[in-house]
mmCIF file of N, CA and C in Angstrom:
data_model
loop_
_atom_site.group_PDB
_atom_site.id
_atom_site.type_symbol
_atom_site.label_atom_id
_atom_site.label_comp_id
_atom_site.label_asym_id
_atom_site.label_seq_id
_atom_site.Cartn_x
_atom_site.Cartn_y
_atom_site.Cartn_z
ATOM 1 N N GLN L 1 -7.300 -26.854 -8.724
ATOM 2 C CA GLN L 1 -8.045 -26.140 -9.749
ATOM 3 C C GLN L 1 -7.116 -25.133 -10.423
ATOM 4 N N VAL L 2 -7.126 -25.171 -11.739
ATOM 5 C CA VAL L 2 -6.300 -24.242 -12.491
ATOM 6 C C VAL L 2 -6.813 -22.835 -12.320
ATOM 7 N N LYS L 3 -5.908 -21.919 -12.041
ATOM 8 C CA LYS L 3 -6.301 -20.532 -11.908
ATOM 9 C C LYS L 3 -5.217 -19.647 -12.488
ATOM 10 N N LEU L 4 -5.588 -18.922 -13.521
ATOM 11 C CA LEU L 4 -4.713 -17.956 -14.150
ATOM 12 C C LEU L 4 -5.307 -16.576 -13.918
ATOM 13 N N VAL L 5 -4.497 -15.656 -13.449
ATOM 14 C CA VAL L 5 -5.002 -14.320 -13.149
ATOM 15 C C VAL L 5 -4.114 -13.281 -13.804
ATOM 16 N N GLU L 6 -4.715 -12.499 -14.691
ATOM 17 C CA GLU L 6 -3.990 -11.440 -15.382
ATOM 18 C C GLU L 6 -4.089 -10.117 -14.628
ATOM 19 N N SER L 7 -3.121 -9.264 -14.880
ATOM 20 C CA SER L 7 -3.160 -7.903 -14.363
ATOM 21 C C SER L 7 -2.288 -7.025 -15.249
ATOM 22 N N GLY L 8 -2.403 -5.718 -15.074
ATOM 23 C CA GLY L 8 -1.535 -4.798 -15.793
ATOM 24 C C GLY L 8 -2.175 -4.068 -16.959
ATOM 25 N N GLY L 9 -3.400 -4.408 -17.289
ATOM 26 C CA GLY L 9 -4.062 -3.712 -18.375
ATOM 27 C C GLY L 9 -4.372 -2.272 -17.993
ATOM 28 N N GLY L 10 -4.789 -1.487 -18.976
ATOM 29 C CA GLY L 10 -5.132 -0.101 -18.718
ATOM 30 C C GLY L 10 -5.288 0.674 -19.992
ATOM 31 N N SER L 11 -5.347 1.993 -19.861
ATOM 32 C CA SER L 11 -5.504 2.884 -21.005
ATOM 33 C C SER L 11 -4.244 3.709 -21.184
ATOM 34 N N VAL L 12 -3.727 3.724 -22.401
ATOM 35 C CA VAL L 12 -2.520 4.490 -22.712
ATOM 36 C C VAL L 12 -2.702 5.177 -24.053
ATOM 37 N N GLN L 13 -1.858 6.152 -24.299
ATOM 38 C CA GLN L 13 -1.858 6.797 -25.609
ATOM 39 C C GLN L 13 -0.955 6.028 -26.558
ATOM 40 N N ALA L 14 -1.198 6.213 -27.820
ATOM 41 C CA ALA L 14 -0.371 5.559 -28.834
ATOM 42 C C ALA L 14 1.096 5.881 -28.595
ATOM 43 N N GLY L 15 1.917 4.856 -28.743
ATOM 44 C CA GLY L 15 3.345 5.002 -28.491
ATOM 45 C C GLY L 15 3.749 4.642 -27.075
ATOM 46 N N GLY L 16 2.772 4.478 -26.209
ATOM 47 C CA GLY L 16 3.059 4.160 -24.824
ATOM 48 C C GLY L 16 3.378 2.690 -24.598
ATOM 49 N N SER L 17 3.594 2.332 -23.341
ATOM 50 C CA SER L 17 3.981 0.971 -22.978
ATOM 51 C C SER L 17 3.140 0.465 -21.811
ATOM 52 N N LEU L 18 2.970 -0.835 -21.780
ATOM 53 C CA LEU L 18 2.324 -1.517 -20.667
ATOM 54 C C LEU L 18 2.999 -2.862 -20.486
ATOM 55 N N THR L 19 2.950 -3.366 -19.265
ATOM 56 C CA THR L 19 3.416 -4.726 -18.999
ATOM 57 C C THR L 19 2.282 -5.504 -18.351
ATOM 58 N N LEU L 20 1.877 -6.573 -19.004
ATOM 59 C CA LEU L 20 0.855 -7.458 -18.463
ATOM 60 C C LEU L 20 1.516 -8.581 -17.675
ATOM 61 N N SER L 21 0.836 -9.048 -16.649
ATOM 62 C CA SER L 21 1.325 -10.164 -15.839
ATOM 63 C C SER L 21 0.242 -11.217 -15.732
ATOM 64 N N CYS L 22 0.664 -12.461 -15.586
ATOM 65 C CA CYS L 22 -0.263 -13.573 -15.385
ATOM 66 C C CYS L 22 0.357 -14.542 -14.395
ATOM 67 N N VAL L 23 -0.299 -14.729 -13.274
ATOM 68 C CA VAL L 23 0.163 -15.664 -12.261
ATOM 69 C C VAL L 23 -0.513 -17.012 -12.476
ATOM 70 N N ASP L 24 0.288 -18.063 -12.491
ATOM 71 C CA ASP L 24 -0.202 -19.422 -12.698
ATOM 72 C C ASP L 24 -0.192 -20.174 -11.374
ATOM 73 N N SER L 25 -1.329 -20.245 -10.725
ATOM 74 C CA SER L 25 -1.381 -20.867 -9.404
ATOM 75 C C SER L 25 -1.247 -22.391 -9.475
ATOM 76 N N ALA L 26 -1.567 -22.979 -10.636
ATOM 77 C CA ALA L 26 -1.499 -24.438 -10.765
ATOM 78 C C ALA L 26 -0.067 -24.907 -10.927
ATOM 79 N N ASN L 27 0.730 -24.140 -11.655
ATOM 80 C CA ASN L 27 2.144 -24.452 -11.839
ATOM 81 C C ASN L 27 2.370 -25.851 -12.409
ATOM 82 N N THR L 28 1.516 -26.258 -13.312
ATOM 83 C CA THR L 28 1.668 -27.569 -13.945
ATOM 84 C C THR L 28 1.745 -27.448 -15.454
ATOM 85 N N HIS L 29 1.949 -26.260 -15.950
ATOM 86 C CA HIS L 29 1.892 -26.030 -17.377
ATOM 87 C C HIS L 29 3.271 -25.916 -17.990
ATOM 88 N N ASN L 30 3.437 -26.475 -19.152
ATOM 89 C CA ASN L 30 4.698 -26.380 -19.871
ATOM 90 C C ASN L 30 4.719 -25.243 -20.878
ATOM 91 N N CYS L 31 3.547 -24.792 -21.262
ATOM 92 C CA CYS L 31 3.429 -23.680 -22.190
ATOM 93 C C CYS L 31 2.440 -22.659 -21.640
ATOM 94 N N MET L 32 2.778 -21.397 -21.830
ATOM 95 C CA MET L 32 1.850 -20.320 -21.506
ATOM 96 C C MET L 32 1.843 -19.333 -22.666
ATOM 97 N N ALA L 33 0.755 -18.604 -22.779
ATOM 98 C CA ALA L 33 0.622 -17.715 -23.927
ATOM 99 C C ALA L 33 -0.280 -16.532 -23.612
ATOM 100 N N TRP L 34 -0.136 -15.523 -24.439
ATOM 101 C CA TRP L 34 -1.035 -14.379 -24.423
ATOM 102 C C TRP L 34 -1.859 -14.394 -25.708
ATOM 103 N N PHE L 35 -3.145 -14.214 -25.553
ATOM 104 C CA PHE L 35 -4.070 -14.038 -26.661
ATOM 105 C C PHE L 35 -4.738 -12.677 -26.497
ATOM 106 N N ARG L 36 -5.345 -12.216 -27.567
ATOM 107 C CA ARG L 36 -6.134 -10.985 -27.462
ATOM 108 C C ARG L 36 -7.360 -11.087 -28.371
ATOM 109 N N GLN L 37 -8.395 -10.369 -27.968
ATOM 110 C CA GLN L 37 -9.611 -10.341 -28.765
ATOM 111 C C GLN L 37 -10.174 -8.925 -28.761
ATOM 112 N N ALA L 38 -10.231 -8.349 -29.933
ATOM 113 C CA ALA L 38 -10.825 -7.025 -30.099
ATOM 114 C C ALA L 38 -12.310 -7.185 -30.388
ATOM 115 N N PRO L 39 -13.095 -6.169 -30.097
ATOM 116 C CA PRO L 39 -14.542 -6.257 -30.353
ATOM 117 C C PRO L 39 -14.830 -6.611 -31.805
ATOM 118 N N GLY L 40 -15.656 -7.632 -31.999
ATOM 119 C CA GLY L 40 -16.044 -8.028 -33.341
ATOM 120 C C GLY L 40 -15.010 -8.835 -34.091
ATOM 121 N N LYS L 41 -13.915 -9.183 -33.428
ATOM 122 C CA LYS L 41 -12.853 -9.929 -34.100
ATOM 123 C C LYS L 41 -12.614 -11.260 -33.412
ATOM 124 N N VAL L 42 -11.959 -12.135 -34.132
ATOM 125 C CA VAL L 42 -11.623 -13.457 -33.604
ATOM 126 C C VAL L 42 -10.443 -13.333 -32.640
ATOM 127 N N ARG L 43 -10.451 -14.152 -31.601
ATOM 128 C CA ARG L 43 -9.320 -14.161 -30.673
ATOM 129 C C ARG L 43 -8.075 -14.650 -31.402
ATOM 130 N N GLU L 44 -6.961 -13.985 -31.158
ATOM 131 C CA GLU L 44 -5.721 -14.336 -31.846
ATOM 132 C C GLU L 44 -4.577 -14.526 -30.856
ATOM 133 N N GLY L 45 -3.669 -15.414 -31.194
ATOM 134 C CA GLY L 45 -2.491 -15.619 -30.375
ATOM 135 C C GLY L 45 -1.488 -14.497 -30.575
ATOM 136 N N VAL L 46 -0.923 -14.011 -29.500
ATOM 137 C CA VAL L 46 0.023 -12.897 -29.543
ATOM 138 C C VAL L 46 1.450 -13.384 -29.318
ATOM 139 N N ALA L 47 1.641 -14.178 -28.283
ATOM 140 C CA ALA L 47 2.979 -14.682 -27.959
ATOM 141 C C ALA L 47 2.836 -15.889 -27.053
ATOM 142 N N SER L 48 3.826 -16.774 -27.107
ATOM 143 C CA SER L 48 3.808 -17.962 -26.249
ATOM 144 C C SER L 48 5.216 -18.271 -25.780
ATOM 145 N N ILE L 49 5.294 -19.074 -24.712
ATOM 146 C CA ILE L 49 6.600 -19.346 -24.120
ATOM 147 C C ILE L 49 6.590 -20.684 -23.404
ATOM 148 N N ARG L 50 7.706 -21.387 -23.463
ATOM 149 C CA ARG L 50 7.884 -22.592 -22.657
ATOM 150 C C ARG L 50 8.279 -22.172 -21.253
ATOM 151 N N THR L 51 7.676 -22.755 -20.263
ATOM 152 C CA THR L 51 7.967 -22.353 -18.890
ATOM 153 C C THR L 51 9.333 -22.843 -18.418
ATOM 154 N N ASP L 52 9.977 -23.722 -19.183
ATOM 155 C CA ASP L 52 11.348 -24.128 -18.839
ATOM 156 C C ASP L 52 12.378 -23.204 -19.495
ATOM 157 N N GLY L 53 11.892 -22.177 -20.201
ATOM 158 C CA GLY L 53 12.787 -21.181 -20.771
ATOM 159 C C GLY L 53 13.431 -21.567 -22.085
ATOM 160 N N LEU L 54 12.976 -22.666 -22.700
ATOM 161 C CA LEU L 54 13.658 -23.168 -23.896
ATOM 162 C C LEU L 54 13.024 -22.717 -25.204
ATOM 163 N N GLY L 55 12.113 -21.777 -25.150
ATOM 164 C CA GLY L 55 11.565 -21.263 -26.398
ATOM 165 C C GLY L 55 10.490 -20.243 -26.170
ATOM 166 N N LYS L 56 10.388 -19.312 -27.099
ATOM 167 C CA LYS L 56 9.332 -18.318 -27.079
ATOM 168 C C LYS L 56 8.990 -17.939 -28.514
ATOM 169 N N TRP L 57 7.752 -17.539 -28.720
ATOM 170 C CA TRP L 57 7.280 -17.217 -30.048
ATOM 171 C C TRP L 57 6.430 -15.948 -29.976
ATOM 172 N N HIS L 58 6.516 -15.121 -31.005
ATOM 173 C CA HIS L 58 5.713 -13.910 -31.080
ATOM 174 C C HIS L 58 5.026 -13.846 -32.437
ATOM 175 N N ALA L 59 3.787 -13.401 -32.447
ATOM 176 C CA ALA L 59 3.098 -13.194 -33.710
ATOM 177 C C ALA L 59 3.814 -12.101 -34.496
ATOM 178 N N ALA L 60 3.788 -12.215 -35.799
ATOM 179 C CA ALA L 60 4.502 -11.272 -36.648
ATOM 180 C C ALA L 60 4.044 -9.834 -36.425
ATOM 181 N N SER L 61 2.788 -9.661 -36.114
ATOM 182 C CA SER L 61 2.236 -8.308 -35.962
ATOM 183 C C SER L 61 2.770 -7.583 -34.732
ATOM 184 N N VAL L 62 3.346 -8.313 -33.785
ATOM 185 C CA VAL L 62 3.817 -7.688 -32.543
ATOM 186 C C VAL L 62 5.289 -7.965 -32.259
ATOM 187 N N ALA L 63 5.925 -8.772 -33.054
ATOM 188 C CA ALA L 63 7.279 -9.248 -32.747
ATOM 189 C C ALA L 63 8.280 -8.117 -32.520
ATOM 190 N N ALA L 64 8.107 -7.025 -33.196
ATOM 191 C CA ALA L 64 9.075 -5.923 -33.054
ATOM 192 C C ALA L 64 8.776 -5.041 -31.848
ATOM 193 N N ARG L 65 7.624 -5.256 -31.217
ATOM 194 C CA ARG L 65 7.199 -4.340 -30.148
ATOM 195 C C ARG L 65 6.901 -5.027 -28.824
ATOM 196 N N PHE L 66 6.500 -6.282 -28.865
ATOM 197 C CA PHE L 66 6.117 -7.001 -27.648
ATOM 198 C C PHE L 66 7.167 -8.048 -27.288
ATOM 199 N N THR L 67 7.327 -8.308 -25.984
ATOM 200 C CA THR L 67 8.256 -9.333 -25.524
ATOM 201 C C THR L 67 7.610 -10.153 -24.424
ATOM 202 N N ILE L 68 7.568 -11.462 -24.629
ATOM 203 C CA ILE L 68 7.033 -12.360 -23.619
ATOM 204 C C ILE L 68 8.177 -12.888 -22.762
ATOM 205 N N SER L 69 7.888 -13.100 -21.482
ATOM 206 C CA SER L 69 8.889 -13.657 -20.584
ATOM 207 C C SER L 69 8.192 -14.431 -19.476
ATOM 208 N N TYR L 70 8.997 -15.221 -18.759
ATOM 209 C CA TYR L 70 8.431 -16.042 -17.686
ATOM 210 C C TYR L 70 9.415 -16.092 -16.530
ATOM 211 N N ASP L 71 8.912 -15.832 -15.337
ATOM 212 C CA ASP L 71 9.708 -15.908 -14.115
ATOM 213 C C ASP L 71 9.317 -17.177 -13.377
ATOM 214 N N ASN L 72 10.177 -18.182 -13.431
ATOM 215 C CA ASN L 72 9.849 -19.476 -12.827
ATOM 216 C C ASN L 72 9.703 -19.385 -11.310
ATOM 217 N N ALA L 73 10.482 -18.561 -10.674
ATOM 218 C CA ALA L 73 10.401 -18.434 -9.214
ATOM 219 C C ALA L 73 9.052 -17.857 -8.784
ATOM 220 N N LYS L 74 8.512 -16.974 -9.583
ATOM 221 C CA LYS L 74 7.231 -16.346 -9.258
ATOM 222 C C LYS L 74 6.060 -17.015 -9.959
ATOM 223 N N LYS L 75 6.348 -17.974 -10.818
ATOM 224 C CA LYS L 75 5.307 -18.644 -11.610
ATOM 225 C C LYS L 75 4.445 -17.610 -12.334
ATOM 226 N N THR L 76 5.108 -16.643 -12.888
ATOM 227 C CA THR L 76 4.417 -15.512 -13.513
ATOM 228 C C THR L 76 4.936 -15.276 -14.926
ATOM 229 N N MET L 77 3.997 -15.092 -15.846
ATOM 230 C CA MET L 77 4.321 -14.761 -17.223
ATOM 231 C C MET L 77 4.074 -13.268 -17.432
ATOM 232 N N TYR L 78 4.890 -12.670 -18.280
ATOM 233 C CA TYR L 78 4.764 -11.244 -18.548
ATOM 234 C C TYR L 78 4.650 -11.004 -20.047
ATOM 235 N N LEU L 79 4.063 -9.873 -20.394
ATOM 236 C CA LEU L 79 4.082 -9.392 -21.768
ATOM 237 C C LEU L 79 4.405 -7.908 -21.717
ATOM 238 N N ARG L 80 5.610 -7.584 -22.146
ATOM 239 C CA ARG L 80 6.019 -6.193 -22.206
ATOM 240 C C ARG L 80 5.598 -5.672 -23.575
ATOM 241 N N MET L 81 4.801 -4.622 -23.588
ATOM 242 C CA MET L 81 4.271 -4.066 -24.827
ATOM 243 C C MET L 81 4.768 -2.635 -24.989
ATOM 244 N N ASN L 82 5.576 -2.420 -25.998
ATOM 245 C CA ASN L 82 6.095 -1.099 -26.316
ATOM 246 C C ASN L 82 5.486 -0.599 -27.625
ATOM 247 N N GLY L 83 5.553 0.687 -27.842
ATOM 248 C CA GLY L 83 5.064 1.238 -29.094
ATOM 249 C C GLY L 83 3.624 0.881 -29.382
ATOM 250 N N LEU L 84 2.770 0.963 -28.380
ATOM 251 C CA LEU L 84 1.386 0.529 -28.545
ATOM 252 C C LEU L 84 0.654 1.361 -29.586
ATOM 253 N N LYS L 85 -0.206 0.697 -30.334
ATOM 254 C CA LYS L 85 -0.991 1.311 -31.392
ATOM 255 C C LYS L 85 -2.478 1.141 -31.089
ATOM 256 N N PRO L 86 -3.319 2.004 -31.628
ATOM 257 C CA PRO L 86 -4.763 1.843 -31.400
ATOM 258 C C PRO L 86 -5.269 0.456 -31.793
ATOM 259 N N GLU L 87 -4.675 -0.163 -32.793
ATOM 260 C CA GLU L 87 -5.106 -1.501 -33.209
ATOM 261 C C GLU L 87 -4.716 -2.590 -32.222
ATOM 262 N N ASP L 88 -3.925 -2.246 -31.199
ATOM 263 C CA ASP L 88 -3.615 -3.202 -30.134
ATOM 264 C C ASP L 88 -4.720 -3.233 -29.077
ATOM 265 N N THR L 89 -5.684 -2.347 -29.193
ATOM 266 C CA THR L 89 -6.790 -2.316 -28.239
ATOM 267 C C THR L 89 -7.558 -3.626 -28.280
ATOM 268 N N ALA L 90 -7.676 -4.275 -27.129
ATOM 269 C CA ALA L 90 -8.324 -5.588 -27.052
ATOM 270 C C ALA L 90 -8.366 -6.041 -25.603
ATOM 271 N N MET L 91 -9.125 -7.108 -25.387
ATOM 272 C CA MET L 91 -9.031 -7.835 -24.120
ATOM 273 C C MET L 91 -7.892 -8.829 -24.289
ATOM 274 N N TYR L 92 -6.970 -8.823 -23.358
ATOM 275 C CA TYR L 92 -5.822 -9.715 -23.409
ATOM 276 C C TYR L 92 -6.017 -10.845 -22.404
ATOM 277 N N TYR L 93 -5.817 -12.078 -22.882
ATOM 278 C CA TYR L 93 -6.037 -13.266 -22.072
ATOM 279 C C TYR L 93 -4.747 -14.048 -21.890
ATOM 280 N N CYS L 94 -4.567 -14.536 -20.696
ATOM 281 C CA CYS L 94 -3.505 -15.478 -20.386
ATOM 282 C C CYS L 94 -4.043 -16.887 -20.611
ATOM 283 N N ALA L 95 -3.229 -17.748 -21.200
ATOM 284 C CA ALA L 95 -3.633 -19.125 -21.441
ATOM 285 C C ALA L 95 -2.473 -20.052 -21.121
ATOM 286 N N ALA L 96 -2.806 -21.311 -20.866
ATOM 287 C CA ALA L 96 -1.761 -22.273 -20.520
ATOM 288 C C ALA L 96 -2.181 -23.673 -20.928
ATOM 289 N N MET L 97 -1.192 -24.556 -21.030
ATOM 290 C CA MET L 97 -1.467 -25.958 -21.304
ATOM 291 C C MET L 97 -0.286 -26.801 -20.847
ATOM 292 N N ALA L 98 -0.541 -28.086 -20.677
ATOM 293 C CA ALA L 98 0.496 -29.006 -20.251
ATOM 294 C C ALA L 98 1.340 -29.491 -21.429
ATOM 295 N N ARG L 99 0.788 -29.477 -22.623
ATOM 296 C CA ARG L 99 1.518 -29.943 -23.804
ATOM 297 C C ARG L 99 2.670 -29.007 -24.122
ATOM 298 N N TYR L 100 3.632 -29.518 -24.918
ATOM 299 C CA TYR L 100 4.798 -28.736 -25.304
ATOM 300 C C TYR L 100 4.631 -28.029 -26.644
ATOM 301 N N ALA L 101 3.438 -28.081 -27.217
ATOM 302 C CA ALA L 101 3.222 -27.456 -28.525
ATOM 303 C C ALA L 101 2.913 -25.974 -28.359
ATOM 304 N N CYS L 102 3.866 -25.233 -27.822
ATOM 305 C CA CYS L 102 3.611 -23.864 -27.391
ATOM 306 C C CYS L 102 3.157 -22.945 -28.523
ATOM 307 N N ALA L 103 3.649 -23.174 -29.729
ATOM 308 C CA ALA L 103 3.327 -22.292 -30.836
ATOM 309 C C ALA L 103 2.017 -22.648 -31.527
ATOM 310 N N ASN L 104 1.385 -23.712 -31.052
ATOM 311 C CA ASN L 104 0.116 -24.127 -31.638
ATOM 312 C C ASN L 104 -1.037 -23.580 -30.806
ATOM 313 N N TRP L 105 -1.638 -22.493 -31.286
ATOM 314 C CA TRP L 105 -2.626 -21.761 -30.496
ATOM 315 C C TRP L 105 -3.852 -22.596 -30.140
ATOM 316 N N VAL L 106 -4.197 -23.564 -30.947
ATOM 317 C CA VAL L 106 -5.464 -24.274 -30.744
ATOM 318 C C VAL L 106 -5.441 -25.225 -29.559
ATOM 319 N N PHE L 107 -4.270 -25.543 -29.015
ATOM 320 C CA PHE L 107 -4.185 -26.528 -27.939
ATOM 321 C C PHE L 107 -4.343 -25.932 -26.536
ATOM 322 N N TYR L 108 -4.345 -24.613 -26.434
ATOM 323 C CA TYR L 108 -4.439 -24.016 -25.102
ATOM 324 C C TYR L 108 -5.819 -24.274 -24.506
ATOM 325 N N ASN L 109 -5.848 -24.754 -23.263
ATOM 326 C CA ASN L 109 -7.116 -25.173 -22.680
ATOM 327 C C ASN L 109 -7.386 -24.619 -21.287
ATOM 328 N N SER L 110 -6.533 -23.763 -20.788
ATOM 329 C CA SER L 110 -6.781 -23.091 -19.511
ATOM 330 C C SER L 110 -6.678 -21.600 -19.760
ATOM 331 N N TRP L 111 -7.637 -20.856 -19.197
ATOM 332 C CA TRP L 111 -7.731 -19.429 -19.533
ATOM 333 C C TRP L 111 -7.965 -18.569 -18.294
ATOM 334 N N GLY L 112 -7.391 -17.369 -18.338
ATOM 335 C CA GLY L 112 -7.700 -16.383 -17.334
ATOM 336 C C GLY L 112 -8.900 -15.557 -17.763
ATOM 337 N N PRO L 113 -9.410 -14.695 -16.903
ATOM 338 C CA PRO L 113 -10.589 -13.888 -17.206
ATOM 339 C C PRO L 113 -10.311 -12.732 -18.152
ATOM 340 N N GLY L 114 -9.039 -12.345 -18.306
ATOM 341 C CA GLY L 114 -8.688 -11.274 -19.229
ATOM 342 C C GLY L 114 -8.437 -9.945 -18.535
ATOM 343 N N THR L 115 -7.669 -9.107 -19.230
ATOM 344 C CA THR L 115 -7.403 -7.748 -18.779
ATOM 345 C C THR L 115 -7.481 -6.823 -20.003
ATOM 346 N N GLN L 116 -8.157 -5.707 -19.848
ATOM 347 C CA GLN L 116 -8.422 -4.825 -20.974
ATOM 348 C C GLN L 116 -7.253 -3.882 -21.226
ATOM 349 N N VAL L 117 -6.870 -3.774 -22.496
ATOM 350 C CA VAL L 117 -5.872 -2.797 -22.934
ATOM 351 C C VAL L 117 -6.542 -1.880 -23.950
ATOM 352 N N THR L 118 -6.478 -0.580 -23.686
ATOM 353 C CA THR L 118 -7.074 0.403 -24.581
ATOM 354 C C THR L 118 -6.013 1.422 -24.973
ATOM 355 N N VAL L 119 -5.812 1.594 -26.265
ATOM 356 C CA VAL L 119 -4.803 2.523 -26.783
ATOM 357 C C VAL L 119 -5.504 3.610 -27.583
ATOM 358 N N SER L 120 -5.322 4.828 -27.167
ATOM 359 C CA SER L 120 -5.963 5.950 -27.848
ATOM 360 C C SER L 120 -4.972 6.654 -28.767
ATOM 361 N N SER L 121 -5.499 7.207 -29.844
ATOM 362 C CA SER L 121 -4.634 7.869 -30.825
ATOM 363 C C SER L 121 -4.414 9.332 -30.487
#
């Protein structure tokens, strides 16, 4: 059974940093990604990565501040978030898929329960 578990969310002031983690217990995915959904807004893709280390992608809105990474030995994906802004406040979800279309947000079909990030001004 696929199980993705996020951690690392919390409350920070604007300008602060957080690192999110997602453990992939299934270890059968070629692509993993972070999505976020703010209240009243559509869920959006934030960053994605190939688990073989051959590519990563970041949404334009976060590319200068967020960094996605993957530790194959730990089967864990990370999202380092620097320079957090109040508009980054959202529930952040870990997602994964077996396909190699990592930058195509619509193909992700396995999801974690989410971790809340709140940024105050």
